[in-house]
Each structure stands twice: as structure tokens, then as C-alpha cells.
Short mmCIF file of C-alpha atoms in Angstrom, two decimals:
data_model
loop_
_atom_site.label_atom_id
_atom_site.label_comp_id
_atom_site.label_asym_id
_atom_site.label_seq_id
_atom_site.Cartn_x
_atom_site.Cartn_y
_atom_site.Cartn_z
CA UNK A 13 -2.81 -5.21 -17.67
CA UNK A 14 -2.46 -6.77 -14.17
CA UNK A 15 -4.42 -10.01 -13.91
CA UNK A 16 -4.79 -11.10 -10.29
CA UNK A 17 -7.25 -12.60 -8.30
CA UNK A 18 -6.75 -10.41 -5.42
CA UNK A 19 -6.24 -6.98 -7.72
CA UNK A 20 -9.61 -5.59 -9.46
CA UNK A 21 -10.39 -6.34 -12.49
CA UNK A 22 -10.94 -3.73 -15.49
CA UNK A 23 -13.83 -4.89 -17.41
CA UNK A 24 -14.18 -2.28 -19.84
CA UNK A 25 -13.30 0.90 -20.81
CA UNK A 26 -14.71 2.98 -23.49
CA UNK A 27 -15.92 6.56 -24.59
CA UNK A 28 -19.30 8.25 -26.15
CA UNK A 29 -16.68 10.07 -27.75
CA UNK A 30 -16.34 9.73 -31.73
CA UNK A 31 -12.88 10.96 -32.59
CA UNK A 32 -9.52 12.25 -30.67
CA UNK A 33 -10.71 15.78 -31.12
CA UNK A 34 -14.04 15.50 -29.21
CA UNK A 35 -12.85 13.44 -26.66
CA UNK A 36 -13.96 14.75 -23.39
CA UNK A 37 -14.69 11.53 -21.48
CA UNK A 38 -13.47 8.08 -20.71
CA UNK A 39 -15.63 5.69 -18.65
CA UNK A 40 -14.03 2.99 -16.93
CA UNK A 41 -15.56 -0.16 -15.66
CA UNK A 42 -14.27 -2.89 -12.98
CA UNK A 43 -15.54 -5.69 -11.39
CA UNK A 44 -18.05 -4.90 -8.46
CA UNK A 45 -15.08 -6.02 -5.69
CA UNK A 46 -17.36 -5.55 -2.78
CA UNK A 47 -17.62 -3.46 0.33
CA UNK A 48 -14.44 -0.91 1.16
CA UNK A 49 -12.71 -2.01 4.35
CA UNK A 50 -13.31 1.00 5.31
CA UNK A 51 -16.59 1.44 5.85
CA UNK A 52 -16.38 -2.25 7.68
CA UNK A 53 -14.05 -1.00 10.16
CA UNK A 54 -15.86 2.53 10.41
CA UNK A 55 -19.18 0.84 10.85
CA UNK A 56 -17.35 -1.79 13.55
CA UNK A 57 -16.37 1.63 15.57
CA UNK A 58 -19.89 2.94 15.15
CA UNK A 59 -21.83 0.22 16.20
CA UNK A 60 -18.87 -1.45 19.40
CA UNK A 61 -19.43 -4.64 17.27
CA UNK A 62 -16.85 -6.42 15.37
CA UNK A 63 -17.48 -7.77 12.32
CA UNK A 64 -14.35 -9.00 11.33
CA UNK A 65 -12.71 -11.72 13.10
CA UNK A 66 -9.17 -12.38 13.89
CA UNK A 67 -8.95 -15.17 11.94
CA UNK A 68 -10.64 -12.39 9.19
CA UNK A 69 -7.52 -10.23 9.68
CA UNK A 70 -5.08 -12.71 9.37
CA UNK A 71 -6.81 -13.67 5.73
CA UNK A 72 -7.17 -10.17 4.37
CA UNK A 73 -3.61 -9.36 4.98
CA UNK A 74 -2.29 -12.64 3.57
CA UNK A 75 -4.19 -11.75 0.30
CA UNK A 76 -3.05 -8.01 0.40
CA UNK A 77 0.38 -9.93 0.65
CA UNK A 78 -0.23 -11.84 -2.01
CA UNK A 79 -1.64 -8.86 -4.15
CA UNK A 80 2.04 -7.26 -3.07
CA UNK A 81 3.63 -9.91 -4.36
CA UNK A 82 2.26 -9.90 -7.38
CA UNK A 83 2.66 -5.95 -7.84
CA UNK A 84 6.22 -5.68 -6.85
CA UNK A 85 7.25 -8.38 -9.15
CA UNK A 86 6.10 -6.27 -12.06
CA UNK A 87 8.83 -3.62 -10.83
CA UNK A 88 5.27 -1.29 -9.65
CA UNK A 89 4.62 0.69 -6.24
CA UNK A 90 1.35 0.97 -5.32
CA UNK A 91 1.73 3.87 -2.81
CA UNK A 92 -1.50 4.81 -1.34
CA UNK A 93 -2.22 1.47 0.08
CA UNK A 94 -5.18 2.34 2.98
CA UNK A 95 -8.55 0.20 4.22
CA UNK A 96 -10.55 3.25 1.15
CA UNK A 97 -8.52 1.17 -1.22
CA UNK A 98 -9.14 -2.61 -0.12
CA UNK A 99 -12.29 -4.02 -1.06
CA UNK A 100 -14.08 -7.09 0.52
CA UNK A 101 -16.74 -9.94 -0.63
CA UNK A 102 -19.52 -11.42 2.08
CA UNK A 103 -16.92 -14.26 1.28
CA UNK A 104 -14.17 -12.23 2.93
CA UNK A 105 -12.28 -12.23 -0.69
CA UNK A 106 -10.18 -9.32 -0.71
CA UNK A 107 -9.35 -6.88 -4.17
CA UNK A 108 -6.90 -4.10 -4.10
CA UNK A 109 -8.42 -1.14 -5.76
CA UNK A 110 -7.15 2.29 -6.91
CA UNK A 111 -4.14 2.05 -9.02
CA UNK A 112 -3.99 5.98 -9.38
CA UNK A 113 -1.07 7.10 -7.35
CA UNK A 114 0.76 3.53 -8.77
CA UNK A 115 4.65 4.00 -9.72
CA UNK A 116 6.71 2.13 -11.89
CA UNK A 117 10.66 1.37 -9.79
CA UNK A 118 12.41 2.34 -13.10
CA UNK A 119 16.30 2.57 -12.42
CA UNK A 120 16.72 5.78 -13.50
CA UNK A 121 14.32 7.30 -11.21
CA UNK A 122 15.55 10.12 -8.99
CA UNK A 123 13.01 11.95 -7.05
CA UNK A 124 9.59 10.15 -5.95
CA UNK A 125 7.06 12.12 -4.50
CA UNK A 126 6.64 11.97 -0.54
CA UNK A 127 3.10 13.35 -0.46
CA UNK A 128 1.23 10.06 -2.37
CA UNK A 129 0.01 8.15 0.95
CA UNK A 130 -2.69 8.77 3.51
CA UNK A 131 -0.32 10.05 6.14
CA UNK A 132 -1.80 7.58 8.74
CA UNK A 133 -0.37 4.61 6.43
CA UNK A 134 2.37 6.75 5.00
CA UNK A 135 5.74 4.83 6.18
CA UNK A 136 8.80 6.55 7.79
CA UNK A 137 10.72 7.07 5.03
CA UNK A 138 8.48 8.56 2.46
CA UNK A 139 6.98 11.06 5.00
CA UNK A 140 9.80 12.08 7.30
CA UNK A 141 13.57 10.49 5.43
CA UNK A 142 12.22 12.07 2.35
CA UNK A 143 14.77 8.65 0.61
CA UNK A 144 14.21 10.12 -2.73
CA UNK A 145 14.56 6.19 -4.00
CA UNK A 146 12.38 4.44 -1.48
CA UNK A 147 10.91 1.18 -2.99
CA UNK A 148 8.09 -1.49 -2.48
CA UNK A 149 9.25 -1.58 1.33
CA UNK A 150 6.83 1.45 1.63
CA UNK A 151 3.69 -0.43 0.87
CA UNK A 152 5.20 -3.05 3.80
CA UNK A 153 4.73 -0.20 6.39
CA UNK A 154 1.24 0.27 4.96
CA UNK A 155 0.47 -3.37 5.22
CA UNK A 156 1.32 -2.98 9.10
CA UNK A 157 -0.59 -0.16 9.38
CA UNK A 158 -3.99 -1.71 8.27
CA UNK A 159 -3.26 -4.99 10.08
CA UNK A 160 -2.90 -3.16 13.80
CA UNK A 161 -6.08 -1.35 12.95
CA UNK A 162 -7.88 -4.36 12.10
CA UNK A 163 -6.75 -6.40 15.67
CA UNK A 164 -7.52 -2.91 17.26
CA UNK A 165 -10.51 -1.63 15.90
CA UNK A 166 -9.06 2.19 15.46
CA UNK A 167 -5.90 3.89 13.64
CA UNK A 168 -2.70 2.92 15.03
CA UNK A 169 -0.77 6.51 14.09
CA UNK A 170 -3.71 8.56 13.78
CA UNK A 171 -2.02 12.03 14.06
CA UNK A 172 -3.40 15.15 13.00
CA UNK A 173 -0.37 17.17 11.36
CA UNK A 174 2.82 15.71 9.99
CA UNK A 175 4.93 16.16 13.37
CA UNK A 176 2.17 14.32 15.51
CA UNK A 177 2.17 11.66 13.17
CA UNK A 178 6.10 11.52 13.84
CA UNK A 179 5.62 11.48 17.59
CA UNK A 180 3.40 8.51 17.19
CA UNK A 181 5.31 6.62 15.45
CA UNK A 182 8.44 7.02 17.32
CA UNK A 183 6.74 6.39 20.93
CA UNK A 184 5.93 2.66 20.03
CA UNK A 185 8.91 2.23 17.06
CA UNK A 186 11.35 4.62 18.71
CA UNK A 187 13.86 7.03 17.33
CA UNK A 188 15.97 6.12 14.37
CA UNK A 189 18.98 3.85 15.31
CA UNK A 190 22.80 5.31 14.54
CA UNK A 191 22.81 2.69 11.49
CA UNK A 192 19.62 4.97 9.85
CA UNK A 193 21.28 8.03 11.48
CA UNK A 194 23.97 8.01 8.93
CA UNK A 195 21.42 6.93 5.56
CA UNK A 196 19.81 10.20 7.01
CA UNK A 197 22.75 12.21 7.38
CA UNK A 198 22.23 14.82 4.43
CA UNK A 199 18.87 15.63 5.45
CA UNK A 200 19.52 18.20 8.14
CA UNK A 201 16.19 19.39 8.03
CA UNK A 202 14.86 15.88 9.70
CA UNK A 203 17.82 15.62 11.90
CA UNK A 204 16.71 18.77 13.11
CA UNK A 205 13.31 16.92 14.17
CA UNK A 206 14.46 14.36 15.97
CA UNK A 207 16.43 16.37 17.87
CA UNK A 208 14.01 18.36 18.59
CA UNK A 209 11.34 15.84 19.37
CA UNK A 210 14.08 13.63 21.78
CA UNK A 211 15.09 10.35 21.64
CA UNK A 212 12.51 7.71 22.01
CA UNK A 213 13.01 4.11 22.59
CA UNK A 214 11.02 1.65 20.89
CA UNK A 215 8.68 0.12 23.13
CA UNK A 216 8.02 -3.58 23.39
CA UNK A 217 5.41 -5.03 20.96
CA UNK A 218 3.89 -7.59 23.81
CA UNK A 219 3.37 -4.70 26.02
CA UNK A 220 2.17 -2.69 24.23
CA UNK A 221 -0.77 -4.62 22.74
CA UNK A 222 -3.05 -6.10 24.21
CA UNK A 223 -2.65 -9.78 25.89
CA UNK A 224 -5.18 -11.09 23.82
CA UNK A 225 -2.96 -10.13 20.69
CA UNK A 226 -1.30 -14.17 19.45
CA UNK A 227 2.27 -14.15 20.04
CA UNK A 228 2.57 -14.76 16.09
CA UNK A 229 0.80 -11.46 15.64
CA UNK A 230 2.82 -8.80 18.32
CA UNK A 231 6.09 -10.80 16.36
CA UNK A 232 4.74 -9.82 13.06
CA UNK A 233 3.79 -6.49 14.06
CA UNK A 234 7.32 -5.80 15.47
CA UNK A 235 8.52 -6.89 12.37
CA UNK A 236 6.98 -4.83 9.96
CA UNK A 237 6.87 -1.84 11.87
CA UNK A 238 10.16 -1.22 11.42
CA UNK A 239 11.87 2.78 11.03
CA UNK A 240 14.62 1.46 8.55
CA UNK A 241 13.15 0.25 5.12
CA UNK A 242 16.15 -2.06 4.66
CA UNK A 243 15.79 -3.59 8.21
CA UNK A 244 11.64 -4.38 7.76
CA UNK A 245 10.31 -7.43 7.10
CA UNK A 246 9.94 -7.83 3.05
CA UNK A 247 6.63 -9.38 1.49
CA UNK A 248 8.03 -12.57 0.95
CA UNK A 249 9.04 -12.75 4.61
CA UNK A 250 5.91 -11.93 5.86
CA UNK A 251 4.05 -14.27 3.39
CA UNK A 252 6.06 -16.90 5.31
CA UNK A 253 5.95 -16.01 9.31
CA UNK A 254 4.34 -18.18 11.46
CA UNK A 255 1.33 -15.83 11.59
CA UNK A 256 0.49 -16.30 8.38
CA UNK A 257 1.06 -19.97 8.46
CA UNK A 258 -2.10 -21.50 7.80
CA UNK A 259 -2.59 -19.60 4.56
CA UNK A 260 0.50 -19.58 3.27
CA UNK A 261 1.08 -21.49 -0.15
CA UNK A 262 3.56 -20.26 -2.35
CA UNK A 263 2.51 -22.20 -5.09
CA UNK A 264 -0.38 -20.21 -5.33
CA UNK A 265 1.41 -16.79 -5.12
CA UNK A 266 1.90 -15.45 -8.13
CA UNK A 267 4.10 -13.25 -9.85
CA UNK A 268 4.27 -11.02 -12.83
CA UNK A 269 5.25 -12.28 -16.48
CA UNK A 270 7.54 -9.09 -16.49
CA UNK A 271 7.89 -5.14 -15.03
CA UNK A 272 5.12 -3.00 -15.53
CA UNK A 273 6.01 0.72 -17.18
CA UNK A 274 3.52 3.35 -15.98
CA UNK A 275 4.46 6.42 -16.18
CA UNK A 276 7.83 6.43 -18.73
CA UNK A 277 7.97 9.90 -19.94
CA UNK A 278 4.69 11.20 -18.00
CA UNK A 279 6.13 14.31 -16.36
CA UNK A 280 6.86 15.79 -19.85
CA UNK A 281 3.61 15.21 -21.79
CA UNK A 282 1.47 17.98 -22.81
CA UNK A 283 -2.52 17.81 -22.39
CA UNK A 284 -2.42 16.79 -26.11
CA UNK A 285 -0.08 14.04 -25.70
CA UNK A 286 -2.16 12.57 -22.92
CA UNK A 287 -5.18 12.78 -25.00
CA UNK A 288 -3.70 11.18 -27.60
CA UNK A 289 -2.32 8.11 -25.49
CA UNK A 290 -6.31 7.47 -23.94
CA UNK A 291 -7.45 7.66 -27.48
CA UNK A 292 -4.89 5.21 -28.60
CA UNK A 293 -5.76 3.00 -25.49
CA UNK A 294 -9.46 3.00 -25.94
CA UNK A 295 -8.49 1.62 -29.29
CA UNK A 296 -6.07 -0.82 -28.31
CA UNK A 297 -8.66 -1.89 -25.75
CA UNK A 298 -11.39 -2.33 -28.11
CA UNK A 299 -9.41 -4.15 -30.11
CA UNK A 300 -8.74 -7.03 -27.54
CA UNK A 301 -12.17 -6.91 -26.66
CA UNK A 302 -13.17 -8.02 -30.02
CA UNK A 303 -10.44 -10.42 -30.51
CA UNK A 304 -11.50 -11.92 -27.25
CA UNK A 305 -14.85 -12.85 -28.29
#
């Protein structure tokens, strides 16, 4: 189980259910983490009034950072990072939520799925490269994402289809340099889009948003919204830029006691199986509870 201050907490988890046989449902309980960003920002655009601050955006990113930090030490992907999955206290306390589309980076994984993201906060390479081994660098772009909607108050990429999403993203970040050209070259089908949709050039950061943006911000925007995975800021470099200074305390960061494995052997079990690993879960669970008492 992840324990984290900034990841929610499972509280309990149990069934009405009397035996493997019957089982039919599993109720799961977590800690009440707050209000969904979400609805904050969507209630912001609403109403013209901000409710979150700047210095409010710059402390719900450095926890999501730190939440990152935590979850990519244990070896795990959480993929469908989005404001739906990031709760907030009155206090401003952040909790990632939502662990279902999680991954474990195992070393003999091949193919990951390119479809697990809200495509506004999917990143370059899961969407478009189709990298069959991307890594934790996809939850960077995601962490971007968020952060230019909170300074903005709307969706940076909010494109309707897959190919408007593309041309989005490559009028501010541009088109992919010859160094990502060649990591691309076997997928004809995407070199085929961009030469289709023209070369863009990436456009400059301080320009493009607005003057009341800090400097520290537009540098660690340009940063993280990077095209090439390898080339983007990581979450230990962004837990240190300047931006983040006043927060940043890597004492107090974190990390896993070892890797997480979620899904070994899930894309071969049977209904059966499944039901049989809840059961034995809901046991195991029970279990601790009692011993915890």
C-alpha cells in the first residue's frame, strides 16, 4: 500500500459478501481528500473569479511533485494524471486520487497502452510517438499541463480530436527536432503527420504568456513542456527550480521503501482468477486491520 501524505488514503475495504462464490461486491473506502480541482477551476471559469492564487498554484504543483516523487520511486506510472484526479482541502492540502489506470515500469514490459490519459493532459509521446516504453516522464507533461491551466484559468491544449490536439501542441512547443526525428523513425504513420501538418517552430514561453506570468514560472513551463521525453525536465528537477524554491525541502520528500507490482500477470487472468485475488485481498486486508488495533 502507498502511504503518502499527498496520495489518498484507503481506509477500508470490505464486502457484504460471505464467501468467494457469492462475491458480487467490494466497497472501498478513502479518506474524504476534499474538493476535485476540477470543479475549483470549473467554478473559477463560471463565476470570472479566481479562487486560487498564484502562490496556490505554485503549492499544489510542488505537492503533486512530491506525490510524483514518491510514485515513481516505487517503479509505478500513474497515467491519467488530470485536475478530476487531484483533490484539495480549505487548507489548500493537495491528495492524488484515482489509482485505476496506475502501471507498474516492469523491465520486461513491451507495449503500454496510448489511450490511458485525458487527451488534454496526455503527453506527446503516449498520444502521437506511440514509444511503446514511455516512462514516468509522461506524468511530467501532465504536471505542465495542469500548472498552465491553473496560471490561466482554461485548458492549455484543449483540442477536440486527436489531430487538433497535435496542432496545439506543436504551435507553442513546435515540431519535433531531427534528434526525436530519428527515436521516431519507425513510426511512418506519425511521420506522415507531421508532414502533413508542417513544420512548426516552438514559440517563446515569455511571449507567449502573459507578462504577469514570474519569470520562474514561463522558465518552468518551457521546461516541462518539452516534445522529447528524454529532453523534459524530470521530477526531481522540477522539485528543485527556482519556481518552486520556497517549498522545496528534500528532506521532506519522500520515497518508496521499494517498487510497487500492479499488474504482474493481469492481462492473462480469467474472471475467476480476479475474483479470487479480491477475495484473497479482502482477507489479507482484514487481517491487518485487526492486527492494527
Amino acid at each position: 500500500m502507498m502511504v503518502h501524505e499527498n496520495i489518498v488514503r484507503l481506509l477500508d475495504l470490505y464486502t457484504p459478501d460471505n464467501s468467494l462464490s457469492t462475491l458480487s461486491i467490494v466497497y472501498i473506502v478513502t479518506e474524504y481528500a476534499g474538493n476535485s480541482l476540477y470543479e475549483i477551476l470549473k467554478r473559477e471559469r463560471e463565476t470570472g473569479l479566481r479562487i486560487l492564487t498564484p502562490e496556490h498554484h505554485k503549492f499544489i504543483i510542488y505537492q503533486l511533485l512530491r506525490a510524483l516523487k514518491y510514485i515513481h520511486s516505487a517503479n509505478v506510472m500513474h497515467r491519467d494524471l488530470k485536475p478530476g484526479n487531484l483533490a484539495l482541502t480549505d487548507e489548500c492540502d493537495l491528495s492524488v486520487l484515482d489509482f485505476g489506470l496506475a502501471r507498474s515500469l516492469n523491465a520486461d514490459d513491451t507495449v503500454l497502452s496510448a489511450y490511458v490519459i485525458t487527451r488534454w493532459y496526455r503527453s506527446p509521446e503516449v498520444m502521437y510517438w506511440k514509444i511503446c516504453s514511455y516512462d514516468t516522464q509522461a506524468d511530467v507533461w501532465s504536471v505542465g499541463c495542469i500548472l498552465a491551466e491553473l496560471s490561466l484559468g482554461h485548458p492549455l491544449f484543449p483540442g477536440e480530436d486527436s489531430m487538433a490536439q497535435y496542432r496545439l501542441i506543436a504551435e507553442l512547443c513546435g515540431s519535433p527536432d531531427p534528434e526525436l526525428l530519428v527515436k521516431l523513425a519507425s513510426n511512418e504513420a506519425i511521420l506522415n503527420v507531421i508532414t502533413k501538418l508542417g513544420v512548426y517552430s516552438r514559440k517563446s514561453f515569455s511571449e507567449y504568456f502573459p507578462k504577469t506570468f514570474s519569470k520562474h514560472l514561463v522558465d518552468f513551463l518551457d521546461r516541462i513542456l518539452v516534445l522529447d521525453p528524454e529532453k523534459r525536465m524530470t521530477v526531481t528537477d522540477a522539485l528543485s527550480h527556482p519556481y518552486l524554491e520556497e517549498y522545496s525541502m528534500p528532506e521532506d520528500e519522500p520515497v518508496a521503501d521499494g517498487p510497487f507490482i500492479l499488474d504482474e500477470g493481469s492481462n492473462g487472468r480469467t474472471i475467476a482468477e480476479w475474483k479470487a485475488l479480491i477475495w484473497q485481498e479482502l482477507l489479507n486486508f482484514d487481517r491487518r486491520k485487526k492486527n492494527s488495533c
